[in-house]
CSV table of C-alpha atoms in Angstrom, one decimal:
chain,number,residue,atom,x,y,z
W,1,UNK,CA,0.1,39.8,2.9
W,2,UNK,CA,-3.1,42.0,3.5
W,3,UNK,CA,-6.0,39.9,4.3
W,4,UNK,CA,-9.5,41.3,4.5
W,5,UNK,CA,-11.9,38.9,6.5
W,6,UNK,CA,-15.6,39.3,6.2
W,7,UNK,CA,-17.8,37.8,9.1
W,8,UNK,CA,-21.6,37.4,9.0
W,9,UNK,CA,-23.1,40.7,9.3
W,10,UNK,CA,-25.1,39.9,12.4
W,11,UNK,CA,-22.6,38.0,14.4
W,12,UNK,CA,-19.9,39.8,16.7
W,13,UNK,CA,-16.3,38.2,16.2
W,14,UNK,CA,-14.0,37.2,19.2
W,15,UNK,CA,-12.6,34.3,21.1
W,16,UNK,CA,-15.7,34.2,23.1
W,17,UNK,CA,-18.2,34.5,20.2
W,18,UNK,CA,-20.9,32.0,20.2
W,19,UNK,CA,-20.6,30.9,16.6
W,20,UNK,CA,-17.9,28.5,15.3
W,21,UNK,CA,-17.4,30.7,12.1
W,22,UNK,CA,-16.9,33.8,14.4
W,23,UNK,CA,-14.3,31.9,16.5
W,24,UNK,CA,-12.3,30.5,13.5
W,25,UNK,CA,-12.2,34.0,12.1
W,26,UNK,CA,-11.0,35.4,15.3
W,27,UNK,CA,-8.2,32.8,15.5
W,28,UNK,CA,-7.2,33.5,11.8
W,29,UNK,CA,-7.3,37.3,12.7
W,30,UNK,CA,-4.8,36.6,15.5
W,31,UNK,CA,-2.7,34.1,13.4
W,32,UNK,CA,-2.3,36.6,10.4
W,33,UNK,CA,-1.1,39.4,12.9
W,34,UNK,CA,1.2,37.1,14.7
W,35,UNK,CA,2.9,35.8,11.5
W,36,UNK,CA,3.5,39.6,10.5
W,37,UNK,CA,0.8,40.3,7.8
W,38,UNK,CA,-1.9,42.8,7.9
W,39,UNK,CA,-5.5,41.8,9.0
W,40,UNK,CA,-8.5,43.7,8.4
W,41,UNK,CA,-12.0,42.4,9.8
W,42,UNK,CA,-15.5,43.6,8.6
W,43,UNK,CA,-17.8,42.7,11.5
W,44,UNK,CA,-20.5,43.6,13.8
W,45,UNK,CA,-19.7,46.5,16.2
W,46,UNK,CA,-18.5,45.1,19.7
W,47,UNK,CA,-16.4,42.5,17.9
W,48,UNK,CA,-12.8,42.0,19.3
W,49,UNK,CA,-10.1,41.8,16.8
W,50,UNK,CA,-6.3,41.9,16.7
W,51,UNK,CA,-6.1,43.4,13.3
W,52,UNK,CA,-8.1,46.6,12.0
W,53,UNK,CA,-11.7,46.4,12.8
W,54,UNK,CA,-14.3,47.8,10.4
W,55,UNK,CA,-17.5,48.0,12.4
W,56,UNK,CA,-20.9,47.3,11.1
W,57,UNK,CA,-23.7,48.9,12.9
W,58,UNK,CA,-26.0,46.7,15.3
W,59,UNK,CA,-29.6,46.9,14.5
W,60,UNK,CA,-32.1,47.8,16.9
W,61,UNK,CA,-34.7,45.3,17.7
W,62,UNK,CA,-35.6,41.9,16.3
W,63,UNK,CA,-33.2,40.3,13.6
W,64,UNK,CA,-36.1,40.1,11.3
W,65,UNK,CA,-35.9,39.8,7.4
W,66,UNK,CA,-35.7,43.8,7.3
W,67,UNK,CA,-32.9,43.8,9.6
W,68,UNK,CA,-31.1,41.1,7.9
W,69,UNK,CA,-31.5,42.8,4.5
W,70,UNK,CA,-30.1,46.0,5.8
W,71,UNK,CA,-27.1,44.2,7.4
W,72,UNK,CA,-26.1,42.7,4.3
W,73,UNK,CA,-26.4,45.9,2.5
W,74,UNK,CA,-24.2,47.5,5.0
W,75,UNK,CA,-21.8,44.7,4.8
W,76,UNK,CA,-21.5,45.0,1.1
W,77,UNK,CA,-20.9,48.5,1.3
W,78,UNK,CA,-18.0,48.1,3.7
W,79,UNK,CA,-16.5,45.5,1.5
W,80,UNK,CA,-16.4,48.0,-1.5
W,81,UNK,CA,-15.3,51.0,0.6
W,82,UNK,CA,-12.4,49.0,2.1
W,83,UNK,CA,-11.4,47.5,-1.3
W,84,UNK,CA,-11.3,51.0,-2.8
W,85,UNK,CA,-9.0,52.3,-0.3
W,86,UNK,CA,-6.9,49.1,0.6
W,87,UNK,CA,-4.7,47.0,-1.8
W,88,UNK,CA,-6.0,43.7,-0.4
W,89,UNK,CA,-4.4,40.5,-1.5
W,90,UNK,CA,-7.2,37.9,-0.5
W,91,UNK,CA,-10.9,38.4,0.7
W,92,UNK,CA,-11.8,35.7,3.1
W,93,UNK,CA,-15.6,35.5,3.5
W,94,UNK,CA,-17.1,33.6,6.5
W,95,UNK,CA,-20.8,34.1,6.4
W,96,UNK,CA,-23.7,32.4,5.0
W,97,UNK,CA,-24.4,35.8,3.3
W,98,UNK,CA,-21.3,35.9,1.3
W,99,UNK,CA,-23.3,36.0,-2.1
W,100,UNK,CA,-24.9,39.1,-1.1
W,101,UNK,CA,-21.7,41.0,0.1
W,102,UNK,CA,-19.1,39.9,-2.2
W,103,UNK,CA,-18.0,42.3,-5.0
W,104,UNK,CA,-18.4,41.3,-8.7
W,105,UNK,CA,-14.8,42.2,-9.3
W,106,UNK,CA,-11.6,42.8,-7.2
W,107,UNK,CA,-9.0,40.6,-5.6
W,108,UNK,CA,-9.3,36.7,-5.4
W,109,UNK,CA,-11.9,35.6,-2.6
W,110,UNK,CA,-11.9,32.5,-0.4
W,111,UNK,CA,-15.3,31.4,0.9
W,112,UNK,CA,-15.2,29.2,3.8
W,113,UNK,CA,-18.4,27.2,4.1
W,114,UNK,CA,-19.0,26.9,7.8
W,115,UNK,CA,-22.5,25.8,7.6
W,116,UNK,CA,-24.8,22.7,5.9
W,117,UNK,CA,-25.2,23.1,2.1
W,118,UNK,CA,-28.9,23.5,2.4
W,119,UNK,CA,-28.3,26.8,4.0
W,120,UNK,CA,-26.7,28.3,1.0
W,121,UNK,CA,-28.4,29.4,-2.3
W,122,UNK,CA,-27.2,27.0,-4.9
W,123,UNK,CA,-26.7,30.1,-7.4
W,124,UNK,CA,-24.0,31.3,-5.0
W,125,UNK,CA,-22.3,27.9,-5.0
W,126,UNK,CA,-22.4,26.7,-8.7
W,127,UNK,CA,-22.3,30.1,-10.4
W,128,UNK,CA,-19.7,32.1,-8.4
W,129,UNK,CA,-17.8,35.2,-9.5
W,130,UNK,CA,-14.3,34.8,-11.1
W,131,UNK,CA,-11.4,33.9,-8.9
W,132,UNK,CA,-13.5,32.8,-6.1
W,133,UNK,CA,-12.6,29.5,-4.3
W,134,UNK,CA,-14.5,27.5,-1.6
W,135,UNK,CA,-13.4,25.4,1.2
W,136,UNK,CA,-15.3,23.2,3.9
W,137,UNK,CA,-14.3,22.7,7.5
W,138,UNK,CA,-14.3,18.9,7.6
W,139,UNK,CA,-14.2,16.0,5.2
W,140,UNK,CA,-17.8,15.0,6.2
W,141,UNK,CA,-19.3,18.5,5.3
W,142,UNK,CA,-17.3,18.6,2.0
W,143,UNK,CA,-18.9,15.2,0.8
W,144,UNK,CA,-22.3,17.1,0.7
W,145,UNK,CA,-20.8,19.9,-1.5
W,146,UNK,CA,-20.5,17.8,-4.6
W,147,UNK,CA,-20.7,19.7,-7.8
W,148,UNK,CA,-19.4,23.0,-6.5
W,149,UNK,CA,-16.6,24.3,-8.8
W,150,UNK,CA,-13.5,25.7,-7.6
W,151,UNK,CA,-13.6,23.7,-4.3
W,152,UNK,CA,-10.6,23.3,-2.4
W,153,UNK,CA,-9.4,20.6,0.0
W,154,UNK,CA,-11.1,20.7,3.4
W,155,UNK,CA,-9.3,22.7,6.4
W,156,UNK,CA,-10.4,21.2,9.6
W,157,UNK,CA,-11.5,23.5,12.4
W,158,UNK,CA,-9.2,23.5,15.4
W,159,UNK,CA,-9.2,25.1,18.9
W,160,UNK,CA,-6.5,26.6,21.1
W,161,UNK,CA,-5.8,23.7,23.3
W,162,UNK,CA,-3.3,25.2,25.5
W,163,UNK,CA,-5.7,27.9,26.5
W,164,UNK,CA,-8.3,25.4,27.7
W,165,UNK,CA,-8.1,23.9,31.4
W,166,UNK,CA,-7.6,20.2,31.9
W,167,UNK,CA,-9.4,18.7,34.8
W,168,UNK,CA,-9.4,15.0,35.9
W,169,UNK,CA,-11.8,15.3,38.6
W,170,UNK,CA,-15.5,15.9,37.3
W,171,UNK,CA,-18.6,17.4,38.8
W,172,UNK,CA,-21.9,15.7,38.5
W,173,UNK,CA,-23.5,17.9,36.2
W,174,UNK,CA,-23.7,17.5,32.2
W,175,UNK,CA,-23.2,20.4,30.2
W,176,UNK,CA,-25.0,21.7,26.9
W,177,UNK,CA,-23.5,24.7,25.4
W,178,UNK,CA,-24.3,26.9,22.2
W,179,UNK,CA,-26.4,29.1,20.2
W,180,UNK,CA,-30.2,28.8,21.4
W,181,UNK,CA,-31.8,27.9,18.2
W,182,UNK,CA,-34.2,25.0,17.1
W,183,UNK,CA,-31.7,23.1,15.0
W,184,UNK,CA,-29.3,22.6,18.0
W,185,UNK,CA,-31.9,20.4,19.7
W,186,UNK,CA,-31.1,21.6,23.2
W,187,UNK,CA,-34.5,20.7,24.5
W,188,UNK,CA,-33.4,17.0,23.9
W,189,UNK,CA,-30.5,17.6,26.3
W,190,UNK,CA,-32.9,18.6,29.2
W,191,UNK,CA,-35.0,15.4,28.4
W,192,UNK,CA,-32.1,13.2,28.4
W,193,UNK,CA,-30.6,14.5,31.5
W,194,UNK,CA,-34.0,14.2,33.2
W,195,UNK,CA,-34.2,10.7,32.2
W,196,UNK,CA,-30.8,9.8,33.6
W,197,UNK,CA,-31.4,11.8,36.9
W,198,UNK,CA,-28.4,14.0,35.9
W,199,UNK,CA,-28.3,17.7,36.6
W,200,UNK,CA,-27.9,19.7,33.4
W,201,UNK,CA,-26.4,23.2,33.0
W,202,UNK,CA,-27.6,24.8,29.7
W,203,UNK,CA,-25.6,27.9,28.6
W,204,UNK,CA,-25.9,30.0,25.6
W,205,UNK,CA,-27.3,33.1,23.8
W,206,UNK,CA,-30.9,33.6,22.7
W,207,UNK,CA,-30.1,35.9,19.5
W,208,UNK,CA,-33.1,38.3,18.7
W,209,UNK,CA,-34.3,36.3,15.6
W,210,UNK,CA,-38.0,35.5,16.1
W,211,UNK,CA,-37.6,31.8,15.5
W,212,UNK,CA,-34.9,31.5,18.2
W,213,UNK,CA,-37.1,33.4,20.7
W,214,UNK,CA,-40.1,31.3,20.1
W,215,UNK,CA,-37.9,28.2,20.4
W,216,UNK,CA,-36.6,29.4,23.6
W,217,UNK,CA,-40.1,30.4,24.9
W,218,UNK,CA,-42.0,27.2,23.7
W,219,UNK,CA,-39.3,24.2,23.8
W,220,UNK,CA,-36.8,25.3,26.5
W,221,UNK,CA,-38.3,27.4,29.0
W,222,UNK,CA,-41.1,24.9,29.9
W,223,UNK,CA,-38.2,22.3,30.7
W,224,UNK,CA,-36.1,24.5,33.1
W,225,UNK,CA,-36.2,23.8,36.7
W,226,UNK,CA,-36.2,20.2,38.2
W,227,UNK,CA,-32.4,19.7,37.5
W,228,UNK,CA,-32.1,21.7,34.4
W,229,UNK,CA,-30.8,25.2,34.9
W,230,UNK,CA,-30.2,27.9,32.1
W,231,UNK,CA,-27.4,30.2,32.9
W,232,UNK,CA,-27.5,32.5,29.6
W,233,UNK,CA,-24.5,33.5,27.8
W,234,UNK,CA,-21.2,32.7,29.3
W,235,UNK,CA,-17.7,34.5,28.6
W,236,UNK,CA,-14.7,32.6,27.7
W,237,UNK,CA,-13.5,32.3,31.2
W,238,UNK,CA,-16.5,30.8,32.6
W,239,UNK,CA,-16.9,28.6,29.6
W,240,UNK,CA,-13.6,27.2,30.2
W,241,UNK,CA,-14.4,26.4,33.7
W,242,UNK,CA,-17.6,24.7,32.7
W,243,UNK,CA,-16.1,22.5,30.1
W,244,UNK,CA,-13.4,21.4,32.5
W,245,UNK,CA,-15.8,20.7,35.5
W,246,UNK,CA,-18.9,18.9,33.5
W,247,UNK,CA,-19.3,15.2,33.8
W,248,UNK,CA,-19.8,15.4,30.0
W,249,UNK,CA,-21.0,17.6,27.1
W,250,UNK,CA,-24.1,16.8,25.3
W,251,UNK,CA,-24.6,17.7,21.7
W,252,UNK,CA,-27.9,16.8,20.5
W,253,UNK,CA,-27.9,18.6,17.3
W,254,UNK,CA,-30.7,17.8,14.7
W,255,UNK,CA,-28.5,19.5,11.9
W,256,UNK,CA,-25.8,17.8,9.8
W,257,UNK,CA,-23.1,19.6,11.7
W,258,UNK,CA,-20.1,20.8,9.5
W,259,UNK,CA,-17.9,20.8,12.5
W,260,UNK,CA,-18.3,21.1,16.3
W,261,UNK,CA,-15.7,23.5,18.1
W,262,UNK,CA,-17.5,23.1,21.4
W,263,UNK,CA,-17.0,19.3,21.3
W,264,UNK,CA,-13.3,19.8,20.4
W,265,UNK,CA,-13.0,22.3,23.4
W,266,UNK,CA,-14.6,19.7,25.7
W,267,UNK,CA,-12.3,17.0,24.7
W,268,UNK,CA,-9.2,19.2,24.9
W,269,UNK,CA,-10.7,20.0,28.7
W,270,UNK,CA,-10.6,16.1,29.4
W,271,UNK,CA,-14.6,16.1,29.1
W,272,UNK,CA,-16.2,13.5,27.4
W,273,UNK,CA,-18.9,14.2,24.5
W,274,UNK,CA,-22.2,12.4,24.1
W,275,UNK,CA,-23.5,13.3,20.7
W,276,UNK,CA,-26.2,12.5,17.8
W,277,UNK,CA,-24.0,11.4,15.0
W,278,UNK,CA,-24.9,14.4,13.0
W,279,UNK,CA,-22.6,15.2,10.2
W,280,UNK,CA,-18.8,15.7,11.4
W,281,UNK,CA,-19.7,15.0,14.9
W,282,UNK,CA,-19.6,11.3,14.1
W,283,UNK,CA,-15.8,11.8,13.2
W,284,UNK,CA,-15.1,14.0,16.2
W,285,UNK,CA,-16.4,11.6,18.8
W,286,UNK,CA,-14.6,8.3,19.2
W,287,UNK,CA,-17.1,5.9,20.5
W,288,UNK,CA,-15.7,4.4,23.9
W,289,UNK,CA,-12.6,6.4,23.8
W,290,UNK,CA,-13.8,10.0,24.1
W,291,UNK,CA,-17.5,9.6,24.4
W,292,UNK,CA,-20.6,8.1,22.8
W,293,UNK,CA,-22.7,8.6,19.6
W,294,UNK,CA,-26.3,8.1,20.1
W,295,UNK,CA,-29.4,7.9,18.2
W,296,UNK,CA,-32.3,9.5,20.4
W,297,UNK,CA,-32.9,10.6,23.7
W,298,UNK,CA,-33.1,7.2,25.4
W,299,UNK,CA,-29.6,6.4,24.1
W,300,UNK,CA,-28.3,9.6,25.3
W,301,UNK,CA,-29.8,9.1,28.7
W,302,UNK,CA,-28.1,5.7,28.9
W,303,UNK,CA,-24.8,7.1,27.7
W,304,UNK,CA,-25.0,9.8,30.5
W,305,UNK,CA,-25.1,6.7,33.1
W,306,UNK,CA,-22.1,5.3,31.4
W,307,UNK,CA,-19.8,8.2,30.6
W,308,UNK,CA,-17.9,8.0,33.9
W,309,UNK,CA,-16.0,5.2,32.6
W,310,UNK,CA,-14.4,7.3,29.8
W,311,UNK,CA,-10.8,8.5,30.6
W,312,UNK,CA,-10.4,12.4,30.7
W,313,UNK,CA,-6.7,11.7,29.8
W,314,UNK,CA,-7.7,10.0,26.5
W,315,UNK,CA,-10.0,13.0,25.8
W,316,UNK,CA,-7.4,15.4,26.2
W,317,UNK,CA,-5.0,13.1,24.1
W,318,UNK,CA,-7.3,12.8,21.4
W,319,UNK,CA,-7.7,16.5,21.1
W,320,UNK,CA,-4.0,17.3,21.2
W,321,UNK,CA,-3.5,14.7,18.3
W,322,UNK,CA,-6.5,15.9,16.2
W,323,UNK,CA,-7.8,19.4,16.8
W,324,UNK,CA,-4.8,22.0,16.6
W,325,UNK,CA,-5.8,25.6,16.0
W,326,UNK,CA,-2.2,26.4,15.1
W,327,UNK,CA,-2.3,23.7,12.4
W,328,UNK,CA,-5.5,25.1,11.1
W,329,UNK,CA,-4.2,28.6,11.0
W,330,UNK,CA,-0.8,27.3,9.2
W,331,UNK,CA,-2.9,25.9,6.4
W,332,UNK,CA,-4.9,28.8,5.9
W,333,UNK,CA,-2.0,31.2,5.8
W,334,UNK,CA,-0.3,28.8,3.1
W,335,UNK,CA,-3.6,28.9,1.2
W,336,UNK,CA,-3.8,32.7,1.3
W,337,UNK,CA,-0.4,32.8,-0.4
W,338,UNK,CA,-1.4,30.3,-3.0
W,339,UNK,CA,-4.5,32.2,-3.8
W,340,UNK,CA,-3.0,35.6,-3.8
W,341,UNK,CA,-0.5,34.5,-6.6
W,342,UNK,CA,1.3,37.4,-8.4
W,343,UNK,CA,0.7,39.8,-5.7
W,344,UNK,CA,2.7,37.5,-3.3
W,345,UNK,CA,5.0,35.1,-5.3
W,346,UNK,CA,5.4,37.2,-8.5
W,347,UNK,CA,3.3,35.0,-10.7
W,348,UNK,CA,-0.4,34.1,-10.5
W,349,UNK,CA,-0.9,30.3,-10.2
W,350,UNK,CA,-3.4,28.6,-12.6
W,351,UNK,CA,-6.7,27.4,-11.0
W,352,UNK,CA,-5.5,24.1,-11.5
W,353,UNK,CA,-2.3,24.9,-9.1
W,354,UNK,CA,-4.7,26.3,-6.3
W,355,UNK,CA,-7.2,23.5,-6.6
W,356,UNK,CA,-4.4,20.7,-6.3
W,357,UNK,CA,-4.3,19.6,-2.7
W,358,UNK,CA,-1.3,20.9,-0.8
W,359,UNK,CA,1.6,18.4,-0.4
W,360,UNK,CA,1.0,18.1,3.2
W,361,UNK,CA,-2.7,17.1,3.1
């Protein structure tokens, strides 16, 4: 098969990418190549891909509305040019901007909805182009997309467990890790850690969106110091060390999370997770076994004091049982073949055949 994956136009792709969608795309790119298929990735310049990379220019300055509009236009043109010269079997779109970059005709398309429903314009969901299919990344997320046509069974996200470091002995610090943006609620992690007298390491990238920069300046920067340290963006190797060493991972998200790769990575590292029960997080953390689900800063501070009784071995065991990137990739590869139809198997399946859950789900 020849699979064209299209990333969000302003986010670089790679194993150490900040966003979950970009990390999933990177894992699928690697799996497509490993399985002997042809992978093409349209993504921001600086992305690291196993397949063929079609780079999109990086905007200068802030990612304001004008820059976002230009990025979408460039992505749409890159998709059109790639499809004009390549015999692509399936286009797989991962970005929140999929409706602005997807062509009106061409090969069948799969749109993976990585974000909460409110982030997508309704017209892109309920009136999609022909031969366009959707999937969610968790059952909890899919329940919020009722009424969307051509919705396939959810494929749960997974992480490369074997590449993460497992460590039994933990340091004294808690960790909060992710994109620095208002909906991630990282300022609440600072408040909870301070209330529990627990040192906090805060890691992540501040992208040049004006609202992200204001959030960092107004909500996070005043909370730094006094046990709360911001280390900025971290590469893959340092992220693995931090996840393995931390007393726990704090996930105070204010958005209905569709998934949480960082929570899965923490558990695979033997590190418990203390999280708000936002969206799919309620299905990732097993209270009392792999961490705690909390409702506010006070409960998060209390959980920080209790988290030492969670077994690192149980966290790792849960991740191995539930969050396999290999299983995620296998299911996507199977889905590509089903969607591609006559280009792969000799006869295009009916929409009802594609929409029917796979036999192993």
